Tab-separated table of C-alpha atoms in Angstrom:
chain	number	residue	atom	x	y	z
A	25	UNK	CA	71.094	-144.658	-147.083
A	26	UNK	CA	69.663	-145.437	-143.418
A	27	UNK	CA	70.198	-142.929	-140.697
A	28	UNK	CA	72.787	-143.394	-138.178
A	29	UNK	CA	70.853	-143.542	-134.914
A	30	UNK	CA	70.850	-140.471	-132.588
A	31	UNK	CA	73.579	-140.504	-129.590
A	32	UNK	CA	74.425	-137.674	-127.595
A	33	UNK	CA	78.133	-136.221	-127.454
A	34	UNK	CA	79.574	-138.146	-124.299
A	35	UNK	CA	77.845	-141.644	-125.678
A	36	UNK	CA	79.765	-141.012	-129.228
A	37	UNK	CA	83.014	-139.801	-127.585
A	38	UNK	CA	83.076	-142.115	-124.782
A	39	UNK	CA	85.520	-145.130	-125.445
A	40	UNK	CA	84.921	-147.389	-123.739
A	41	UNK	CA	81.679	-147.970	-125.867
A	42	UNK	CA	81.908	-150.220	-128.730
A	43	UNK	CA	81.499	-149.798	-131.486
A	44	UNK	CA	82.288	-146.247	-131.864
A	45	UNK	CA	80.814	-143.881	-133.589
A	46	UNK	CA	83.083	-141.879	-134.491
A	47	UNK	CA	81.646	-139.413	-137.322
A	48	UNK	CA	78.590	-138.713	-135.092
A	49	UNK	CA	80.800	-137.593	-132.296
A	50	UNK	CA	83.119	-135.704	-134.988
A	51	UNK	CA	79.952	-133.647	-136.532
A	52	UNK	CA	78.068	-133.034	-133.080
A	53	UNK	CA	81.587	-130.786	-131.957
A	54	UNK	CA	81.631	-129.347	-135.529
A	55	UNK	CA	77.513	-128.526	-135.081
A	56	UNK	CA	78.048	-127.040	-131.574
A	57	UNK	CA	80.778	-124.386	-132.753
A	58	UNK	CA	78.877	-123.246	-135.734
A	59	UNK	CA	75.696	-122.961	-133.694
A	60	UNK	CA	77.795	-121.060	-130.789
A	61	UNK	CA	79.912	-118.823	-133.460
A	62	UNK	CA	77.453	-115.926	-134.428
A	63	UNK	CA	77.002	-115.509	-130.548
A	64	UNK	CA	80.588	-115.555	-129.661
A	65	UNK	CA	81.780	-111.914	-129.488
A	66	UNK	CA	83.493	-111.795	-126.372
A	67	UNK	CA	86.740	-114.217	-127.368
A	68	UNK	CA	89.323	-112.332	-129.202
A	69	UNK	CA	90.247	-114.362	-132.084
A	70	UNK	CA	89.588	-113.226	-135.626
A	71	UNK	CA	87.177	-115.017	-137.798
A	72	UNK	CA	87.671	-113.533	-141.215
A	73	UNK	CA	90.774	-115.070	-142.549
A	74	UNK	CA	90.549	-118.959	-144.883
A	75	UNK	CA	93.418	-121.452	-143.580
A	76	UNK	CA	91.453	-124.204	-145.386
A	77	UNK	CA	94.005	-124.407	-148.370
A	78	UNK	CA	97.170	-124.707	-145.632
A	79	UNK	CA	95.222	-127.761	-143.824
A	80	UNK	CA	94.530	-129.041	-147.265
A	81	UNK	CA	98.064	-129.183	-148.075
A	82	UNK	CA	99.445	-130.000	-145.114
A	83	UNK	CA	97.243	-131.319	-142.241
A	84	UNK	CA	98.180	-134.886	-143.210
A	85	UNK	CA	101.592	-135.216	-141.452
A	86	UNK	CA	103.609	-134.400	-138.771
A	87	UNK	CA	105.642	-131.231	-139.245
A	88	UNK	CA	107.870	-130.803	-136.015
A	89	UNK	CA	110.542	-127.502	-136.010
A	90	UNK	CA	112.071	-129.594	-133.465
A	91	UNK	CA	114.826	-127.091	-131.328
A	92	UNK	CA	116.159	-123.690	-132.099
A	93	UNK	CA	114.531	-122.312	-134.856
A	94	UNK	CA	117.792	-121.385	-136.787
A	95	UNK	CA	118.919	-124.768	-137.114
A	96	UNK	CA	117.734	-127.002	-139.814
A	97	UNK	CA	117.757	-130.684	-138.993
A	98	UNK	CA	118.606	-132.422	-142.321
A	99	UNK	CA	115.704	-133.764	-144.541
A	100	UNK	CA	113.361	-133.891	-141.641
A	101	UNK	CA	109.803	-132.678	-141.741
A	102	UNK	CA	109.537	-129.087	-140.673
A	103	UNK	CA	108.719	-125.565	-141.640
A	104	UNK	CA	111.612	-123.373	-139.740
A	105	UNK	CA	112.148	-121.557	-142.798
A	106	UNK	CA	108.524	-120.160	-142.376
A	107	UNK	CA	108.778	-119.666	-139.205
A	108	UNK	CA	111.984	-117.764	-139.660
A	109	UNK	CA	110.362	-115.442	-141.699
A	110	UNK	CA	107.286	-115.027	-139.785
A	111	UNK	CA	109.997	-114.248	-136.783
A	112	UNK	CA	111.413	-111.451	-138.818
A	113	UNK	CA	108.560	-109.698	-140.363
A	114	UNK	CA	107.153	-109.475	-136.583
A	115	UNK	CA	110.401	-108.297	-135.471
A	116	UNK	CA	110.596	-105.784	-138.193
A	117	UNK	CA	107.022	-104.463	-137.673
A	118	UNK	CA	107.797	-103.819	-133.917
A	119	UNK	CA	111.179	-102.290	-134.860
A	120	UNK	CA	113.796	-104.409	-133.339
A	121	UNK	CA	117.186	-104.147	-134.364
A	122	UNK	CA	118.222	-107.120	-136.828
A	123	UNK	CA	121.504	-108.106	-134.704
A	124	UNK	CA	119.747	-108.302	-131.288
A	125	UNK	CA	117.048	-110.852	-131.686
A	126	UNK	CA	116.099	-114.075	-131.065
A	127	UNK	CA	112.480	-115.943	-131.224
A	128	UNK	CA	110.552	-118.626	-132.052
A	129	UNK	CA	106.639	-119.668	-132.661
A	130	UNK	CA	104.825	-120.945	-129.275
A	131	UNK	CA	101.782	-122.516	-128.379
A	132	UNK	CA	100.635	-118.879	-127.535
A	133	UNK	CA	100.693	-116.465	-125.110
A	134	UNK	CA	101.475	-118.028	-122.178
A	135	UNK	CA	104.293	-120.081	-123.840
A	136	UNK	CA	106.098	-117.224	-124.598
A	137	UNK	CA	105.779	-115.415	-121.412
A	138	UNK	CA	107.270	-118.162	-120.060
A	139	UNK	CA	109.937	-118.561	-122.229
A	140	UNK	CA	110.718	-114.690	-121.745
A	141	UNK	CA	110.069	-114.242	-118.329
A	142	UNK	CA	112.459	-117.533	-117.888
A	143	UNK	CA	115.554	-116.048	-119.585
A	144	UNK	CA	114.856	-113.067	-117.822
A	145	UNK	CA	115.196	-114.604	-114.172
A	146	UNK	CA	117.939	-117.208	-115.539
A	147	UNK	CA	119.782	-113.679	-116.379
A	148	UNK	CA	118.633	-111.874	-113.444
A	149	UNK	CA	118.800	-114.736	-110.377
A	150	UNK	CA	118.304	-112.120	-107.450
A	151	UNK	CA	115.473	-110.219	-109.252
A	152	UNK	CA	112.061	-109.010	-108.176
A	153	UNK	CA	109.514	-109.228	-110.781
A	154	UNK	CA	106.740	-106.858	-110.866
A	155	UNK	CA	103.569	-106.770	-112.600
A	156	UNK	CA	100.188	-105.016	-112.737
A	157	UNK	CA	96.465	-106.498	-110.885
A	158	UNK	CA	95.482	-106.216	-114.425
A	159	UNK	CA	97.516	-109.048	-115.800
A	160	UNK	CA	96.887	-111.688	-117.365
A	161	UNK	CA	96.598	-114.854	-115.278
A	162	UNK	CA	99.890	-116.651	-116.456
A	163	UNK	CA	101.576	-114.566	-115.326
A	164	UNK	CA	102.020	-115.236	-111.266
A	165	UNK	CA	101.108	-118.962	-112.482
A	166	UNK	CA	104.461	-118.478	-114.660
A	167	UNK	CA	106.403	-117.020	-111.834
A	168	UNK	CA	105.279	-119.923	-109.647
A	169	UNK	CA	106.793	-122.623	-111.657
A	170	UNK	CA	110.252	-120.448	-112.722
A	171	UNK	CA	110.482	-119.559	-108.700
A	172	UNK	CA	110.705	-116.145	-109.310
A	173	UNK	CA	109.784	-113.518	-106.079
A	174	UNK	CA	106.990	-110.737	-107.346
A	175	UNK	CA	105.523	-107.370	-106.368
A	176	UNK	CA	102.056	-106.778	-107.204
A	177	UNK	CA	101.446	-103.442	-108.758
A	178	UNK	CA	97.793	-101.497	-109.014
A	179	UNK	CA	96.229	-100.879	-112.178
A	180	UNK	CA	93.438	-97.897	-112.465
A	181	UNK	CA	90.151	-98.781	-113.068
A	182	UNK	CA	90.592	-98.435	-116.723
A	183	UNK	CA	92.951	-101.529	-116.378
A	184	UNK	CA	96.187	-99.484	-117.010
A	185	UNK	CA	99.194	-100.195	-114.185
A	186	UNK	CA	99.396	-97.241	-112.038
A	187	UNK	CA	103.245	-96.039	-111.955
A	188	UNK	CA	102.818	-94.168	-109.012
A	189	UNK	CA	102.551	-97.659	-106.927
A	190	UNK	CA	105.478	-99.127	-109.386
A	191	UNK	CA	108.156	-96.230	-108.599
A	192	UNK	CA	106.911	-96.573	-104.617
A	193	UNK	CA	107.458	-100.459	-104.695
A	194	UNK	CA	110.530	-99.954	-106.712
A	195	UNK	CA	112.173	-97.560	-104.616
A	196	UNK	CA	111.772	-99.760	-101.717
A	197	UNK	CA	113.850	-102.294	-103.208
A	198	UNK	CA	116.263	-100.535	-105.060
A	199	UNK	CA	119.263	-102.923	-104.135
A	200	UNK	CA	117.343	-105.669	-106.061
A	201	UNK	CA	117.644	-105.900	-110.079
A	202	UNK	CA	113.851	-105.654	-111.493
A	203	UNK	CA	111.982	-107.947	-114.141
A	204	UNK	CA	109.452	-105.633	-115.485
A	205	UNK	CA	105.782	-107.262	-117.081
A	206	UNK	CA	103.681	-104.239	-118.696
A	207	UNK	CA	100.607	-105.785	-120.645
A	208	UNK	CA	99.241	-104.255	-124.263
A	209	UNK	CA	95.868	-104.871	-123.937
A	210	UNK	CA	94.716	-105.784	-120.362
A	211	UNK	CA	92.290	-109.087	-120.664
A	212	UNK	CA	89.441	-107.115	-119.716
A	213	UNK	CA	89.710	-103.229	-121.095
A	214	UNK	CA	92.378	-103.771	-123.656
A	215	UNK	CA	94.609	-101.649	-121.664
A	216	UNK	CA	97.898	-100.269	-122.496
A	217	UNK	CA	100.524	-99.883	-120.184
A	218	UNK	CA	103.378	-97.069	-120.974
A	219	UNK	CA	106.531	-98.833	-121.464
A	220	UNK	CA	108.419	-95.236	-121.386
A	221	UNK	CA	107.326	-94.841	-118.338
A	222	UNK	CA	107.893	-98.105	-116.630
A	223	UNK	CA	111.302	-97.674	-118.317
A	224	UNK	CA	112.294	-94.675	-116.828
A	225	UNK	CA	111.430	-95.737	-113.488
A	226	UNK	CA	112.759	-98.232	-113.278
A	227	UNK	CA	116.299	-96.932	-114.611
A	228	UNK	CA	115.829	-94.366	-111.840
A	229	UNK	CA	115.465	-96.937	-108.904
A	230	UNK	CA	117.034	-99.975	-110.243
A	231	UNK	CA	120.709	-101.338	-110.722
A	232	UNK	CA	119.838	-103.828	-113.440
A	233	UNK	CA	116.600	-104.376	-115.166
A	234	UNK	CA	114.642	-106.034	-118.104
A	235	UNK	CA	111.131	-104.863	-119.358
A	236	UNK	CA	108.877	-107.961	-120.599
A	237	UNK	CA	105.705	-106.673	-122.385
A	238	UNK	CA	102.614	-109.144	-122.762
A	239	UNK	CA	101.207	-108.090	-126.171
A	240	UNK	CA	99.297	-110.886	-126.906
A	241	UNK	CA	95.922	-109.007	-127.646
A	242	UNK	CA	97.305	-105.820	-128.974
A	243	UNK	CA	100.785	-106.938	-129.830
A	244	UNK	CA	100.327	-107.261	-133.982
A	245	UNK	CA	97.362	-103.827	-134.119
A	246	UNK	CA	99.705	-101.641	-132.327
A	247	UNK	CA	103.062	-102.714	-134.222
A	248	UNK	CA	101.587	-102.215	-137.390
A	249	UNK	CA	100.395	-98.728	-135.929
A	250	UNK	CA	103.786	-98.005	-135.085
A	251	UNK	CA	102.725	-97.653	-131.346
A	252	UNK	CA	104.522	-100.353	-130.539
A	253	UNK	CA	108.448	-100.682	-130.961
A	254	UNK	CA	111.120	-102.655	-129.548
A	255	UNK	CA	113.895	-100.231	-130.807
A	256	UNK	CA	117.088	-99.527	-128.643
A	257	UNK	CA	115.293	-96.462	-127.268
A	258	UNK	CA	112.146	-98.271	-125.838
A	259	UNK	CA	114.226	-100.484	-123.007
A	260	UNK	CA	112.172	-103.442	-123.971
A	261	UNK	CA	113.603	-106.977	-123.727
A	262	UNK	CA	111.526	-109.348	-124.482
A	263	UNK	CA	108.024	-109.467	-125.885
A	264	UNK	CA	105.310	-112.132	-125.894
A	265	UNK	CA	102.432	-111.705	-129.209
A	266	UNK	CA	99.490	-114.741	-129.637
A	267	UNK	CA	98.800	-116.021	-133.175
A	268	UNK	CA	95.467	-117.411	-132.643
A	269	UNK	CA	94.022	-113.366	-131.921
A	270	UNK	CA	94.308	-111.022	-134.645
A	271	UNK	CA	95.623	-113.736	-136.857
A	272	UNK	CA	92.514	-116.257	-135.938
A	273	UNK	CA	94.765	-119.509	-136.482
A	274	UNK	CA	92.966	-122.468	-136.428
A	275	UNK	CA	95.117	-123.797	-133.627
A	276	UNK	CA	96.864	-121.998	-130.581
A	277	UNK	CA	99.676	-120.128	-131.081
A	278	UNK	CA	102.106	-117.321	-131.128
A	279	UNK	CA	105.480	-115.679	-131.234
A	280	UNK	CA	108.088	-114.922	-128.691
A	281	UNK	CA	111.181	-112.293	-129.224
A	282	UNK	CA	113.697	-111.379	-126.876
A	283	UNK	CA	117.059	-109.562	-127.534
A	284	UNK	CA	119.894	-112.065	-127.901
A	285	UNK	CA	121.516	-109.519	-125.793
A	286	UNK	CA	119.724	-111.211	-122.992
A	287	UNK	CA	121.041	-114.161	-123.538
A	288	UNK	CA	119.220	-117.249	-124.617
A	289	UNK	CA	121.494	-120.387	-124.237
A	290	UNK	CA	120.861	-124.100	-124.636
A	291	UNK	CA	122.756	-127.831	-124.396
A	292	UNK	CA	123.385	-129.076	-127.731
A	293	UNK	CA	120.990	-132.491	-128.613
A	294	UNK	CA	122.950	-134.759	-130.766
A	295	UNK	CA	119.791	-136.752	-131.643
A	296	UNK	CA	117.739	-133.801	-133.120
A	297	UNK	CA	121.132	-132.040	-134.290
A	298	UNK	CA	120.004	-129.204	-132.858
A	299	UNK	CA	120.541	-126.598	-129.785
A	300	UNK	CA	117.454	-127.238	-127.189
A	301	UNK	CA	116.440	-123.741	-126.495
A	302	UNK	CA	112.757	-123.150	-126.766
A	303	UNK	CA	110.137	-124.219	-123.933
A	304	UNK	CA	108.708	-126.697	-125.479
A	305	UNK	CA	111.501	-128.735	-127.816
A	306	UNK	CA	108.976	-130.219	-130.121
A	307	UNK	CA	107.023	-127.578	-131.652
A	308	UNK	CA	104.064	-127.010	-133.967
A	309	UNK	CA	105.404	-126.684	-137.773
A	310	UNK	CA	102.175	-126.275	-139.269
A	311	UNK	CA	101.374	-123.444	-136.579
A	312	UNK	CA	104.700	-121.426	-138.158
A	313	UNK	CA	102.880	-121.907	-141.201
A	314	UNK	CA	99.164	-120.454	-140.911
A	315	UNK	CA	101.097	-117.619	-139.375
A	316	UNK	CA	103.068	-117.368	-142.251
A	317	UNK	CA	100.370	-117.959	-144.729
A	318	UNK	CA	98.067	-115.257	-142.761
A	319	UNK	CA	101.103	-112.739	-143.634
A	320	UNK	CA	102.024	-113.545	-147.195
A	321	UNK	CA	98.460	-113.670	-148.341
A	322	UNK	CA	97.577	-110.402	-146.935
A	323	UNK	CA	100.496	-108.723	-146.015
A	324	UNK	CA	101.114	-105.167	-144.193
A	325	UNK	CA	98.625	-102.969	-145.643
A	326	UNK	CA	96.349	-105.905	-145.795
A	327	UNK	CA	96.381	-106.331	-141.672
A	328	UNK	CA	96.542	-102.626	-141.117
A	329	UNK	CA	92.963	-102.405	-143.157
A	330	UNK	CA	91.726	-105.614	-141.022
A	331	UNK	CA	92.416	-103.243	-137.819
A	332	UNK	CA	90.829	-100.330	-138.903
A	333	UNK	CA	87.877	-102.180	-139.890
A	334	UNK	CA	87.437	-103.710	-136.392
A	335	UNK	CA	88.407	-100.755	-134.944
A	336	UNK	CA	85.353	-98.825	-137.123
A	337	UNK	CA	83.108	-102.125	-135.787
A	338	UNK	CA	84.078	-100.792	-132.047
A	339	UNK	CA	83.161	-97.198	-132.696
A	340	UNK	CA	79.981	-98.585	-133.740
A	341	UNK	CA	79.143	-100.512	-131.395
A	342	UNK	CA	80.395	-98.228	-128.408
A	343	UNK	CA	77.513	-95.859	-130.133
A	344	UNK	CA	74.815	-98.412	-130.796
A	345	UNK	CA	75.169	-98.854	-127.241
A	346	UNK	CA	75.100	-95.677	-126.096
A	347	UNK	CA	71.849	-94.810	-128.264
A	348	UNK	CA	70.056	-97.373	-125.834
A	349	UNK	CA	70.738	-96.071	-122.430
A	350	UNK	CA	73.537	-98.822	-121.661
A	351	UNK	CA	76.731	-97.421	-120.545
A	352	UNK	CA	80.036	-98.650	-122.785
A	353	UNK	CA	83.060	-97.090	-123.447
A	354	UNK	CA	87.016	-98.115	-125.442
A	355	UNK	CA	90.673	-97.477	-125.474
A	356	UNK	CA	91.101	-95.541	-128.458
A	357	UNK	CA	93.205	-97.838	-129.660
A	358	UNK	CA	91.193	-100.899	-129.082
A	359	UNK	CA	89.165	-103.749	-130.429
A	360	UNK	CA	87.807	-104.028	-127.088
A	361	UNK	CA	84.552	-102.350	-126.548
A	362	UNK	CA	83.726	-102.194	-122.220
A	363	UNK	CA	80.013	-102.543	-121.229
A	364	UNK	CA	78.288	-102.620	-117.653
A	365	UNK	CA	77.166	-106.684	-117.757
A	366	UNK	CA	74.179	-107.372	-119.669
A	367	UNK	CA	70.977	-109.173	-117.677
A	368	UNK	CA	71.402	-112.781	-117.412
A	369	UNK	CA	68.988	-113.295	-120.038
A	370	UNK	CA	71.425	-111.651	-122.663
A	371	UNK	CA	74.385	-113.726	-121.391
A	372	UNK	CA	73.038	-117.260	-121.191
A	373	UNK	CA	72.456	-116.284	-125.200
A	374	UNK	CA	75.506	-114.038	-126.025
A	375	UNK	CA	79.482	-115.862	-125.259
A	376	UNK	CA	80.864	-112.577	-123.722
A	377	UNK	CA	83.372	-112.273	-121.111
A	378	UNK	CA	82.324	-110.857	-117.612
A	379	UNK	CA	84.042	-109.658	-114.413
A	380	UNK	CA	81.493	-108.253	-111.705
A	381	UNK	CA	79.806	-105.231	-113.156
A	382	UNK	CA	81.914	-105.050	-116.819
A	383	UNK	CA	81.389	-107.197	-119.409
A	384	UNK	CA	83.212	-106.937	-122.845
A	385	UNK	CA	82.685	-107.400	-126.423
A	386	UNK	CA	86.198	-107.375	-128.426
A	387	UNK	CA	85.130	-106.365	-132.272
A	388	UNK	CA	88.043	-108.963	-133.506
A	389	UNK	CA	87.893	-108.887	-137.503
A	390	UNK	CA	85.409	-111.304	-139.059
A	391	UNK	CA	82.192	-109.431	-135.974
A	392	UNK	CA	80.133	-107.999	-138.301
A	393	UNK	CA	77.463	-105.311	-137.678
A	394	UNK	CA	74.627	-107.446	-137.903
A	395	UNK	CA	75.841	-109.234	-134.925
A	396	UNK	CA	76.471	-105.665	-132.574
A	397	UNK	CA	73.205	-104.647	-133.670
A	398	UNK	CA	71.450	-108.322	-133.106
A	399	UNK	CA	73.552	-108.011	-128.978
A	400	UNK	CA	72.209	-104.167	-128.949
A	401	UNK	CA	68.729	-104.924	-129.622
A	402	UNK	CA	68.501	-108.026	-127.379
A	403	UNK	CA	69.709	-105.482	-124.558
A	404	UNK	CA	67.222	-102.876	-124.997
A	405	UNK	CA	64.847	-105.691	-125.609
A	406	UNK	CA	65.668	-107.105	-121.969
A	407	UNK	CA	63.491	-104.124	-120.601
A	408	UNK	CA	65.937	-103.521	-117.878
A	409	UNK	CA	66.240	-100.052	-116.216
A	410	UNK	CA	69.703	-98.527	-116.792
A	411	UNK	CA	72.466	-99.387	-115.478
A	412	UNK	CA	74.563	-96.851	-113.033
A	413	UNK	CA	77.869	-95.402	-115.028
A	414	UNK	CA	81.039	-98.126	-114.970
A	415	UNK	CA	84.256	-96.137	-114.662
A	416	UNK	CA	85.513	-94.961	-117.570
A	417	UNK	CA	89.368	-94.387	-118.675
A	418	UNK	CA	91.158	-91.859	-117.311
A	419	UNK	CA	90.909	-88.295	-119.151
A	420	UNK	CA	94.440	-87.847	-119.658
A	421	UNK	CA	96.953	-88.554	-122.492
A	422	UNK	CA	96.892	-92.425	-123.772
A	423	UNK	CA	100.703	-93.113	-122.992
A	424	UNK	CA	99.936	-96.686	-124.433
A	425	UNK	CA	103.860	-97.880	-125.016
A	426	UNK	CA	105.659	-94.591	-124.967
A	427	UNK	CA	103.260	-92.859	-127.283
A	428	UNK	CA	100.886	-89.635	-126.377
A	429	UNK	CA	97.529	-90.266	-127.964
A	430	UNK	CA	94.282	-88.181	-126.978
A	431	UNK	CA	91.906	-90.385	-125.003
A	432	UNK	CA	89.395	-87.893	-124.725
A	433	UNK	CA	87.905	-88.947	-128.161
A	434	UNK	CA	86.879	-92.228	-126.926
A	435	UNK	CA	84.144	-91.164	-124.978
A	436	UNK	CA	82.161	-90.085	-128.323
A	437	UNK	CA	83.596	-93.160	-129.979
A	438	UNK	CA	85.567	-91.710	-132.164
A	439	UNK	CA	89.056	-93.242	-133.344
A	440	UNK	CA	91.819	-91.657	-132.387
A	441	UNK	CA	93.513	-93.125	-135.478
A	442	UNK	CA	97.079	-94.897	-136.233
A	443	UNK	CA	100.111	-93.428	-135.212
């Protein structure tokens, strides 16, 4: 067997070379994520769970759960039975009452903040929408393509929304109806914000309201904690969860809900015998079903013990940390584990997300300790003279959606523990 010769990426993926060589280019992208994936700690999606026997099965085709998800077209190829259940066992994990839902798998996040966030303003035409500096960035790019008017709200250092600033900003436009966007789990801190009270204060100062929350970090953790429900008492609309997080799909993707009481129309397609009422029409069938093969094959009990582990993995490495001089701190309910940012030499070597002075490491499951204690030692190996305190959270109650939990604890790294 001769060896292929030696090309660099852009020769083997550039087309406009012939002939093309299209395994080297294939194995080079394959090579640089395996080389990158023991230093990639700072992107929150899991690593731990095996799709290989869904793409086996079904990576071959085309499966498109073309239109509303309740409607089956005929003897085409899709998976909207899967996807079906994996849009009920959410909606039962976060509570929400069986004859006031409606949902569908997305191409993530962002996908179904938009389709929430849409309905919401379709429902509400006059409304203001407010949301927190701590948001994540689809949000006012979201608002920008549905038209929608917005009030930016500040968020505490700690990265939860501070409602002090809401009820002002509310008050002052209490003729309008309100869209509400809290986040669980802030991109940078993993921050919480308390749906009770954005609920009440917005009932207080508003005519009409709905109350969006973007849980794609936190969304699936805190459901399965029971810190997290979309019951009739919690006010909560519409909710917005990624796949490719906790779950670790192998592509992007996720689940929206949002009460049918809000209202979620759409024009009847005679070609795809189907109701057009998702953002995207086509949609990913084989996405439904790594989502509904990471549930079946591991179930409840299975994802509560993947949180706890990672949550254990945070702990550590908030002490580890600390036993080195360098200042760190978490939620108590998080995966995320806040650090003041490394020296350059640790970050041209470590994939870690930065802002300024905070970096972050997010112990997703699949991190393992050799990895923390590999980051740790190439800190304290950096020589560097410590760093001045970051802020840390707050030392008050963790109202994370509606629920008290003692923050306090996180300071020694200990886990506050499920609900």
């Amino acid at each position: 067997m001769t060896d292929r010769p030696t090309v660099t990426l852009a020769e083997a993926a550039n087309l406009s070379d012939v002939p093309i060589d299209v395994t080297a280019a294939l194995e080079q992208l394959v090579d640089q994520a395996e080389d990158a994936a023991p230093m990639s700690i700072g992107f929150p999606g899991a690593v731990d769970l095996d799709y290989s026997d869904v793409m086996a099965r079904m990576g071959k085709r085309l499966w498109n759960n073309v239109g509303d998800p309740t409607t089956d077209p005929g003897g085409a190829a899709h998976t909207k039975i899967l996807e079906r259940a994996v849009i009920a066992w959410v909606a039962e994990a976060l509570a929400m009452p069986a004859d006031d839902r409606w949902g569908y798998v997305t191409t993530g996040g962002t996908e179904g903040n938009l389709a929430a966030l849409h309905t919401a303003y379709r429902r509400h035409p006059r409304a203001i929408v407010y949301y927190s500096t701590a948001a994540h960035y689809s949000i006012p790019k979201i608002l920008g393509i549905i038209g929608a008017p917005a009030v930016v709200i500040k968020a505490h250092d700690d990265g939860e929304m501070n409602y002090e600033d809401l009820a002002a900003q509310v008050r002052r436009r209490r003729n309008r109806p309100a869209i509400m966007v809290a986040t669980a789990g802030t991109t940078m801190t993993e921050a919480v914000d308390d749906t009770s009270r954005i609920r009440d204060t917005v009932a207080e100062h508003a005519t009409d309201w709905h109350l969006h929350v973007d849980a794609a970090l936190s969304g699936i953790p805190l459901a399965l904690d029971g810190r997290l429900r979309l019951d009739n008492a919690s006010g909560i609309s519409s909710i917005a969860i990624s796949g490719h997080k906790f779950f670790g799909t192998p592509t992007p993707c996720g689940v929206v809900l949002i009460r049918g009481s809000a209202g979620r129309r759409g024009s009847h397609i005679a070609y795809t015998a189907t109701r057009d009422t998702t953002i995207t029409g086509s949609r990913c069938g084989l996405a439904a079903t790594l989502l509904w093969h990471a549930i079946a094959t591991h179930g409840r009990e299975g994802h509560r013990w993947r949180v706890s582990e990672a949550r254990h993995l945070a702990v550590y490495t908030v002490d580890q940390l600390t036993a080195v001089g360098w200042p760190a701190w978490r939620h108590p309910h998080a995966l995320t584990v806040v650090l003041h940012t490394p020296p350059a030499t640790v970050r041209e070597k470590w994939l870690i997300a930065t802002d300024g002075d905070i970096s972050h490491v997010i112990c997703m499951p699949g991190i393992s300790e050799g990895q923390i204690n590999a980051f740790v030692a190439d800190i304290a190996a950096a020589n560097t003279a410590p760093p001045a305190p970051i802020p840390r959270p707050r030392a008050t109650p963790l109202s994370g959606c509606g629920h008290d939990r003692a923050r306090d604890a996180v300071h020694q790294g200990v886990d506050a523990g499920p609900a």
